[in-house]
mmCIF file of C-alpha atoms in Angstrom:
data_model
loop_
_atom_site.group_PDB
_atom_site.id
_atom_site.type_symbol
_atom_site.label_atom_id
_atom_site.label_comp_id
_atom_site.label_asym_id
_atom_site.label_seq_id
_atom_site.Cartn_x
_atom_site.Cartn_y
_atom_site.Cartn_z
ATOM 1 C CA UNK A 1 121.106 -185.997 -110.385
ATOM 2 C CA UNK A 2 123.627 -183.521 -111.738
ATOM 3 C CA UNK A 3 123.926 -179.775 -112.324
ATOM 4 C CA UNK A 4 125.035 -177.691 -115.292
ATOM 5 C CA UNK A 5 126.690 -174.270 -115.113
ATOM 6 C CA UNK A 6 125.840 -172.175 -118.176
ATOM 7 C CA UNK A 7 128.069 -169.342 -119.450
ATOM 8 C CA UNK A 8 128.477 -167.558 -122.777
ATOM 9 C CA UNK A 9 131.667 -166.597 -124.583
ATOM 10 C CA UNK A 10 132.955 -165.158 -127.851
ATOM 11 C CA UNK A 11 136.493 -166.455 -127.293
ATOM 12 C CA UNK A 12 137.350 -169.299 -129.644
ATOM 13 C CA UNK A 13 139.898 -170.670 -127.147
ATOM 14 C CA UNK A 14 137.104 -171.626 -124.723
ATOM 15 C CA UNK A 15 135.441 -174.241 -126.943
ATOM 16 C CA UNK A 16 137.900 -177.120 -126.721
ATOM 17 C CA UNK A 17 139.101 -176.930 -130.308
ATOM 18 C CA UNK A 18 142.535 -178.406 -131.220
ATOM 19 C CA UNK A 19 145.325 -175.838 -131.305
ATOM 20 C CA UNK A 20 145.894 -176.316 -135.031
ATOM 21 C CA UNK A 21 142.212 -175.458 -135.662
ATOM 22 C CA UNK A 22 142.669 -172.121 -133.898
ATOM 23 C CA UNK A 23 145.120 -171.093 -136.634
ATOM 24 C CA UNK A 24 142.386 -171.219 -139.270
ATOM 25 C CA UNK A 25 140.899 -167.902 -140.503
ATOM 26 C CA UNK A 26 138.373 -166.373 -138.127
ATOM 27 C CA UNK A 27 135.480 -166.709 -140.578
ATOM 28 C CA UNK A 28 135.980 -170.505 -140.676
ATOM 29 C CA UNK A 29 136.106 -170.746 -136.892
ATOM 30 C CA UNK A 30 133.038 -168.522 -136.620
ATOM 31 C CA UNK A 31 131.165 -170.764 -139.103
ATOM 32 C CA UNK A 32 132.193 -173.857 -137.118
ATOM 33 C CA UNK A 33 131.045 -172.387 -133.791
ATOM 34 C CA UNK A 34 127.706 -171.335 -135.226
ATOM 35 C CA UNK A 35 127.100 -174.993 -136.081
ATOM 36 C CA UNK A 36 128.678 -176.356 -132.865
ATOM 37 C CA UNK A 37 127.754 -173.633 -130.349
ATOM 38 C CA UNK A 38 127.885 -175.697 -127.144
ATOM 39 C CA UNK A 39 131.010 -176.918 -125.345
ATOM 40 C CA UNK A 40 130.338 -179.248 -122.409
ATOM 41 C CA UNK A 41 132.944 -180.234 -119.806
ATOM 42 C CA UNK A 42 132.617 -182.305 -116.649
ATOM 43 C CA UNK A 43 133.068 -180.441 -113.374
ATOM 44 C CA UNK A 44 132.289 -180.669 -109.632
ATOM 45 C CA UNK A 45 130.956 -178.426 -106.896
ATOM 46 C CA UNK A 46 132.000 -179.987 -103.595
ATOM 47 C CA UNK A 47 130.696 -183.580 -103.865
ATOM 48 C CA UNK A 48 128.081 -182.776 -106.531
ATOM 49 C CA UNK A 49 128.869 -183.854 -110.079
ATOM 50 C CA UNK A 50 127.915 -181.777 -113.077
ATOM 51 C CA UNK A 51 128.945 -179.965 -116.222
ATOM 52 C CA UNK A 52 130.242 -176.587 -117.289
ATOM 53 C CA UNK A 53 128.598 -175.466 -120.523
ATOM 54 C CA UNK A 54 130.002 -172.672 -122.680
ATOM 55 C CA UNK A 55 127.593 -171.236 -125.242
ATOM 56 C CA UNK A 56 128.933 -169.371 -128.259
ATOM 57 C CA UNK A 57 127.625 -165.799 -128.206
ATOM 58 C CA UNK A 58 123.817 -165.880 -128.045
ATOM 59 C CA UNK A 59 123.320 -169.282 -129.655
ATOM 60 C CA UNK A 60 119.887 -170.412 -130.747
ATOM 61 C CA UNK A 61 118.361 -173.864 -130.395
ATOM 62 C CA UNK A 62 118.687 -173.877 -126.612
ATOM 63 C CA UNK A 63 116.112 -176.690 -126.509
ATOM 64 C CA UNK A 64 118.664 -178.968 -128.186
ATOM 65 C CA UNK A 65 121.200 -178.174 -125.468
ATOM 66 C CA UNK A 66 118.665 -178.868 -122.721
ATOM 67 C CA UNK A 67 117.719 -182.172 -124.329
ATOM 68 C CA UNK A 68 121.387 -183.178 -124.374
ATOM 69 C CA UNK A 69 121.787 -182.170 -120.724
ATOM 70 C CA UNK A 70 118.733 -184.214 -119.784
ATOM 71 C CA UNK A 71 120.398 -187.252 -121.359
ATOM 72 C CA UNK A 72 123.313 -186.553 -119.012
ATOM 73 C CA UNK A 73 120.940 -186.627 -115.987
ATOM 74 C CA UNK A 74 121.094 -182.864 -115.384
ATOM 75 C CA UNK A 75 118.108 -181.635 -113.389
ATOM 76 C CA UNK A 76 119.292 -178.221 -112.153
ATOM 77 C CA UNK A 77 120.871 -175.278 -113.981
ATOM 78 C CA UNK A 78 123.145 -172.515 -112.712
ATOM 79 C CA UNK A 79 122.935 -169.554 -115.074
ATOM 80 C CA UNK A 80 125.739 -167.018 -115.502
ATOM 81 C CA UNK A 81 124.270 -165.352 -118.598
ATOM 82 C CA UNK A 82 121.192 -163.418 -119.691
ATOM 83 C CA UNK A 83 119.807 -166.021 -122.080
ATOM 84 C CA UNK A 84 116.142 -166.854 -121.479
ATOM 85 C CA UNK A 85 115.819 -170.595 -120.854
ATOM 86 C CA UNK A 86 112.548 -172.479 -121.353
ATOM 87 C CA UNK A 87 111.128 -174.267 -118.307
ATOM 88 C CA UNK A 88 112.446 -177.695 -119.210
ATOM 89 C CA UNK A 89 115.065 -178.045 -116.456
ATOM 90 C CA UNK A 90 114.802 -176.295 -113.076
ATOM 91 C CA UNK A 91 117.016 -173.268 -112.455
ATOM 92 C CA UNK A 92 118.718 -172.628 -109.118
ATOM 93 C CA UNK A 93 118.333 -169.007 -108.012
ATOM 94 C CA UNK A 94 119.198 -169.531 -104.349
ATOM 95 C CA UNK A 95 115.837 -168.146 -103.268
ATOM 96 C CA UNK A 96 115.111 -171.033 -100.879
ATOM 97 C CA UNK A 97 118.425 -170.495 -99.094
ATOM 98 C CA UNK A 98 117.721 -166.743 -99.045
ATOM 99 C CA UNK A 99 114.427 -167.484 -97.289
ATOM 100 C CA UNK A 100 116.091 -169.851 -94.812
ATOM 101 C CA UNK A 101 118.978 -167.454 -94.066
ATOM 102 C CA UNK A 102 116.914 -164.271 -94.115
ATOM 103 C CA UNK A 103 117.664 -163.464 -90.476
ATOM 104 C CA UNK A 104 121.439 -163.708 -90.994
ATOM 105 C CA UNK A 105 121.157 -161.538 -94.107
ATOM 106 C CA UNK A 106 119.146 -158.969 -92.167
ATOM 107 C CA UNK A 107 121.744 -158.896 -89.382
ATOM 108 C CA UNK A 108 124.379 -157.905 -91.942
ATOM 109 C CA UNK A 109 122.176 -155.018 -93.084
ATOM 110 C CA UNK A 110 121.198 -153.921 -89.564
ATOM 111 C CA UNK A 111 124.852 -153.626 -88.601
ATOM 112 C CA UNK A 112 125.456 -151.363 -91.602
ATOM 113 C CA UNK A 113 122.431 -149.276 -90.606
ATOM 114 C CA UNK A 114 123.947 -148.849 -87.123
ATOM 115 C CA UNK A 115 120.770 -150.250 -85.617
ATOM 116 C CA UNK A 116 119.984 -153.296 -83.477
ATOM 117 C CA UNK A 117 117.935 -156.418 -84.146
ATOM 118 C CA UNK A 118 115.891 -155.628 -81.050
ATOM 119 C CA UNK A 119 114.701 -152.282 -82.429
ATOM 120 C CA UNK A 120 114.508 -153.180 -86.126
ATOM 121 C CA UNK A 121 111.131 -153.342 -87.823
ATOM 122 C CA UNK A 122 110.649 -156.149 -90.355
ATOM 123 C CA UNK A 123 108.202 -156.151 -93.249
ATOM 124 C CA UNK A 124 107.435 -159.202 -95.405
ATOM 125 C CA UNK A 125 105.870 -158.440 -98.784
ATOM 126 C CA UNK A 126 103.637 -161.435 -99.425
ATOM 127 C CA UNK A 127 104.083 -163.120 -102.782
ATOM 128 C CA UNK A 128 100.851 -165.118 -102.689
ATOM 129 C CA UNK A 129 103.009 -168.230 -103.050
ATOM 130 C CA UNK A 130 102.749 -169.816 -99.646
ATOM 131 C CA UNK A 131 106.063 -171.664 -99.704
ATOM 132 C CA UNK A 132 108.443 -168.694 -99.721
ATOM 133 C CA UNK A 133 106.394 -166.365 -97.523
ATOM 134 C CA UNK A 134 105.933 -169.125 -94.932
ATOM 135 C CA UNK A 135 109.653 -169.915 -94.795
ATOM 136 C CA UNK A 136 110.527 -166.249 -94.286
ATOM 137 C CA UNK A 137 107.830 -165.806 -91.661
ATOM 138 C CA UNK A 138 108.857 -168.874 -89.669
ATOM 139 C CA UNK A 139 112.553 -167.987 -89.981
ATOM 140 C CA UNK A 140 111.979 -164.528 -88.498
ATOM 141 C CA UNK A 141 109.222 -164.432 -85.896
ATOM 142 C CA UNK A 142 111.031 -166.214 -83.011
ATOM 143 C CA UNK A 143 113.867 -163.660 -83.143
ATOM 144 C CA UNK A 144 112.363 -160.218 -83.832
ATOM 145 C CA UNK A 145 110.220 -157.744 -81.906
ATOM 146 C CA UNK A 146 108.443 -156.021 -84.798
ATOM 147 C CA UNK A 147 107.071 -158.008 -87.721
ATOM 148 C CA UNK A 148 104.419 -157.178 -90.312
ATOM 149 C CA UNK A 149 103.135 -158.640 -93.566
ATOM 150 C CA UNK A 150 101.940 -156.579 -96.495
ATOM 151 C CA UNK A 151 99.272 -158.771 -98.074
ATOM 152 C CA UNK A 152 96.022 -158.773 -100.015
ATOM 153 C CA UNK A 153 94.919 -161.961 -98.267
ATOM 154 C CA UNK A 154 95.036 -161.281 -94.493
ATOM 155 C CA UNK A 155 92.601 -164.134 -93.800
ATOM 156 C CA UNK A 156 95.307 -166.630 -94.810
ATOM 157 C CA UNK A 157 97.577 -165.455 -91.974
ATOM 158 C CA UNK A 158 95.043 -164.878 -89.190
ATOM 159 C CA UNK A 159 95.391 -168.285 -87.525
ATOM 160 C CA UNK A 160 99.170 -168.143 -87.852
ATOM 161 C CA UNK A 161 99.166 -164.700 -86.255
ATOM 162 C CA UNK A 162 97.194 -166.052 -83.273
ATOM 163 C CA UNK A 163 99.610 -168.979 -82.875
ATOM 164 C CA UNK A 164 102.631 -166.674 -82.987
ATOM 165 C CA UNK A 165 101.111 -164.398 -80.353
ATOM 166 C CA UNK A 166 100.309 -167.327 -78.072
ATOM 167 C CA UNK A 167 103.795 -168.800 -78.510
ATOM 168 C CA UNK A 168 105.977 -165.664 -78.395
ATOM 169 C CA UNK A 169 103.738 -162.741 -77.466
ATOM 170 C CA UNK A 170 104.568 -161.142 -80.820
ATOM 171 C CA UNK A 171 101.763 -159.287 -82.578
ATOM 172 C CA UNK A 172 102.000 -160.010 -86.305
ATOM 173 C CA UNK A 173 100.527 -157.006 -88.091
ATOM 174 C CA UNK A 174 98.742 -157.506 -91.420
ATOM 175 C CA UNK A 175 97.998 -154.594 -93.736
ATOM 176 C CA UNK A 176 97.508 -153.640 -97.397
ATOM 177 C CA UNK A 177 98.374 -149.918 -97.371
ATOM 178 C CA UNK A 178 101.776 -149.128 -98.923
ATOM 179 C CA UNK A 179 101.861 -145.785 -97.093
ATOM 180 C CA UNK A 180 102.898 -147.748 -93.998
ATOM 181 C CA UNK A 181 106.138 -148.949 -95.643
ATOM 182 C CA UNK A 182 107.941 -145.883 -94.292
ATOM 183 C CA UNK A 183 108.082 -147.452 -90.807
ATOM 184 C CA UNK A 184 110.295 -150.444 -91.734
ATOM 185 C CA UNK A 185 114.076 -150.563 -91.989
ATOM 186 C CA UNK A 186 114.086 -154.222 -93.157
ATOM 187 C CA UNK A 187 111.897 -155.221 -96.126
ATOM 188 C CA UNK A 188 111.797 -158.819 -97.373
ATOM 189 C CA UNK A 189 110.242 -159.161 -100.815
ATOM 190 C CA UNK A 190 108.522 -162.469 -101.623
ATOM 191 C CA UNK A 191 106.504 -161.056 -104.513
ATOM 192 C CA UNK A 192 106.949 -160.955 -108.288
ATOM 193 C CA UNK A 193 104.420 -158.129 -108.629
ATOM 194 C CA UNK A 194 105.600 -154.772 -109.983
ATOM 195 C CA UNK A 195 103.510 -152.632 -107.619
ATOM 196 C CA UNK A 196 104.998 -149.160 -107.316
ATOM 197 C CA UNK A 197 105.871 -148.412 -103.689
ATOM 198 C CA UNK A 198 109.457 -147.445 -104.580
ATOM 199 C CA UNK A 199 109.348 -143.955 -103.014
ATOM 200 C CA UNK A 200 107.440 -145.139 -99.947
ATOM 201 C CA UNK A 201 110.296 -147.240 -98.574
ATOM 202 C CA UNK A 202 112.150 -145.835 -95.591
ATOM 203 C CA UNK A 203 115.374 -143.981 -96.369
ATOM 204 C CA UNK A 204 118.399 -146.319 -96.182
ATOM 205 C CA UNK A 205 116.147 -149.347 -95.743
ATOM 206 C CA UNK A 206 117.377 -152.847 -96.549
ATOM 207 C CA UNK A 207 115.386 -154.416 -99.397
ATOM 208 C CA UNK A 208 116.078 -158.144 -99.709
ATOM 209 C CA UNK A 209 114.524 -159.673 -102.823
ATOM 210 C CA UNK A 210 114.153 -163.384 -102.084
ATOM 211 C CA UNK A 211 111.635 -163.685 -104.940
ATOM 212 C CA UNK A 212 114.269 -162.826 -107.570
ATOM 213 C CA UNK A 213 112.084 -160.072 -109.041
ATOM 214 C CA UNK A 214 114.707 -158.805 -111.482
ATOM 215 C CA UNK A 215 112.630 -155.999 -112.999
ATOM 216 C CA UNK A 216 111.648 -154.702 -109.556
ATOM 217 C CA UNK A 217 115.260 -154.629 -108.420
ATOM 218 C CA UNK A 218 116.424 -152.842 -111.560
ATOM 219 C CA UNK A 219 113.746 -150.191 -111.083
ATOM 220 C CA UNK A 220 114.699 -149.669 -107.442
ATOM 221 C CA UNK A 221 118.377 -149.389 -108.407
ATOM 222 C CA UNK A 222 117.481 -146.652 -110.894
ATOM 223 C CA UNK A 223 115.235 -144.740 -108.481
ATOM 224 C CA UNK A 224 116.660 -145.182 -104.969
ATOM 225 C CA UNK A 225 120.416 -145.000 -104.524
ATOM 226 C CA UNK A 226 120.009 -144.664 -100.751
ATOM 227 C CA UNK A 227 118.612 -148.192 -100.299
ATOM 228 C CA UNK A 228 120.695 -151.229 -99.456
ATOM 229 C CA UNK A 229 119.532 -153.619 -102.179
ATOM 230 C CA UNK A 230 120.294 -157.335 -102.280
ATOM 231 C CA UNK A 231 118.988 -160.364 -104.151
ATOM 232 C CA UNK A 232 121.673 -162.875 -103.217
ATOM 233 C CA UNK A 233 124.235 -164.025 -100.678
ATOM 234 C CA UNK A 234 127.851 -165.081 -100.530
ATOM 235 C CA UNK A 235 128.089 -168.154 -98.304
ATOM 236 C CA UNK A 236 131.050 -169.848 -96.657
ATOM 237 C CA UNK A 237 131.211 -173.633 -96.541
ATOM 238 C CA UNK A 238 134.224 -175.885 -95.988
ATOM 239 C CA UNK A 239 136.509 -172.819 -95.973
ATOM 240 C CA UNK A 240 135.332 -171.864 -99.487
ATOM 241 C CA UNK A 241 133.039 -169.061 -100.643
ATOM 242 C CA UNK A 242 130.065 -169.802 -102.876
ATOM 243 C CA UNK A 243 127.093 -168.004 -104.341
ATOM 244 C CA UNK A 244 123.873 -169.037 -102.618
ATOM 245 C CA UNK A 245 122.521 -170.559 -105.818
ATOM 246 C CA UNK A 246 125.574 -172.827 -106.023
ATOM 247 C CA UNK A 247 125.081 -174.244 -102.525
ATOM 248 C CA UNK A 248 121.355 -174.636 -103.159
ATOM 249 C CA UNK A 249 122.160 -176.752 -106.218
ATOM 250 C CA UNK A 250 124.715 -178.817 -104.277
ATOM 251 C CA UNK A 251 122.265 -179.533 -101.455
ATOM 252 C CA UNK A 252 119.499 -180.413 -103.883
ATOM 253 C CA UNK A 253 121.738 -183.038 -105.488
ATOM 254 C CA UNK A 254 123.540 -184.437 -102.439
ATOM 255 C CA UNK A 255 121.027 -184.118 -99.581
ATOM 256 C CA UNK A 256 117.807 -186.106 -100.001
ATOM 257 C CA UNK A 257 116.120 -184.221 -97.143
ATOM 258 C CA UNK A 258 116.743 -180.895 -98.873
ATOM 259 C CA UNK A 259 115.416 -182.205 -102.179
ATOM 260 C CA UNK A 260 112.284 -183.496 -100.423
ATOM 261 C CA UNK A 261 111.864 -180.116 -98.726
ATOM 262 C CA UNK A 262 111.683 -178.483 -102.159
ATOM 263 C CA UNK A 263 109.222 -181.020 -103.550
ATOM 264 C CA UNK A 264 106.714 -181.455 -100.716
ATOM 265 C CA UNK A 265 104.132 -179.187 -99.110
ATOM 266 C CA UNK A 266 105.564 -176.829 -96.511
ATOM 267 C CA UNK A 267 105.619 -177.816 -92.824
ATOM 268 C CA UNK A 268 107.430 -175.965 -90.072
ATOM 269 C CA UNK A 269 108.779 -179.259 -88.693
ATOM 270 C CA UNK A 270 110.603 -179.832 -91.983
ATOM 271 C CA UNK A 271 111.939 -176.273 -91.895
ATOM 272 C CA UNK A 272 113.535 -176.986 -88.527
ATOM 273 C CA UNK A 273 115.245 -180.090 -89.944
ATOM 274 C CA UNK A 274 116.628 -178.141 -92.916
ATOM 275 C CA UNK A 275 117.784 -175.289 -90.665
ATOM 276 C CA UNK A 276 119.603 -177.852 -88.507
ATOM 277 C CA UNK A 277 121.185 -179.299 -91.666
ATOM 278 C CA UNK A 278 122.608 -175.883 -92.597
ATOM 279 C CA UNK A 279 123.932 -175.444 -89.062
ATOM 280 C CA UNK A 280 125.529 -178.898 -89.043
ATOM 281 C CA UNK A 281 127.291 -178.118 -92.312
ATOM 282 C CA UNK A 282 128.355 -174.741 -90.860
ATOM 283 C CA UNK A 283 127.058 -172.824 -93.871
ATOM 284 C CA UNK A 284 127.304 -169.149 -92.951
ATOM 285 C CA UNK A 285 126.520 -165.808 -94.594
ATOM 286 C CA UNK A 286 129.667 -163.936 -95.617
ATOM 287 C CA UNK A 287 128.173 -160.989 -97.514
ATOM 288 C CA UNK A 288 125.178 -159.607 -99.356
ATOM 289 C CA UNK A 289 125.137 -159.492 -103.158
ATOM 290 C CA UNK A 290 123.120 -157.694 -105.806
ATOM 291 C CA UNK A 291 123.080 -159.362 -109.218
ATOM 292 C CA UNK A 292 126.012 -161.482 -107.960
ATOM 293 C CA UNK A 293 128.154 -158.453 -107.078
ATOM 294 C CA UNK A 294 129.099 -157.895 -103.463
ATOM 295 C CA UNK A 295 127.401 -154.914 -101.850
#
């Protein structure tokens, strides 16, 4: 398995052409790049092998590029552009690592809010996709004192709520009224819905979008400049700093247990193993990001 980093460029120097070719008139070079719009180079991220792909402007025929990458055994993409890619090869967004490291992300926000973990109130917005909501839930409940889930399917969580109460004495609250959002200083979004609760969030709350709901984040950015908004993390590993989606791709390729975690049904026992893996590798949260910019 390999990865491919995808970027776009208008600079003719970034497409591996011989120096003498660069002296040709621009219209000839432009014609050439329109017919050869992809430049692929081998690269590495830690011990994961892959490719760096430069796309000329907004090239068409992306399916041809993906077919070529499949022949090169690429099974995960890292996108650094706004081109819409068809679902032929998986894309790494980092959302699984965001779910696993949600507590560490929240601690960064709580410190900036001048509050404490002990007194912080956590809200999980259920995405109706069990995998992500379950990871976030199981990553949080042993460590917090106030935890709620906004959901349209409370029956799904009832047994889990009983188990959590028996194990930790924590009452997991389940509700479906957005008017209650005002009570929470930490909001973890696992949903791709566009429900409008934007003005019901607590002032200066931390909104962490693990679901990668781009449209929701853009709307919140336009409406609420008081919120601390994040949909990504900067992580430190082996004395280097990476985007969360980069480390997620590396682990998917190099760690069989992590790959299996992504492919199989969710079990808390597996979550513990993956959490231990991250701790063994000393992968730590350096900062919060929003659309890959540090916040």
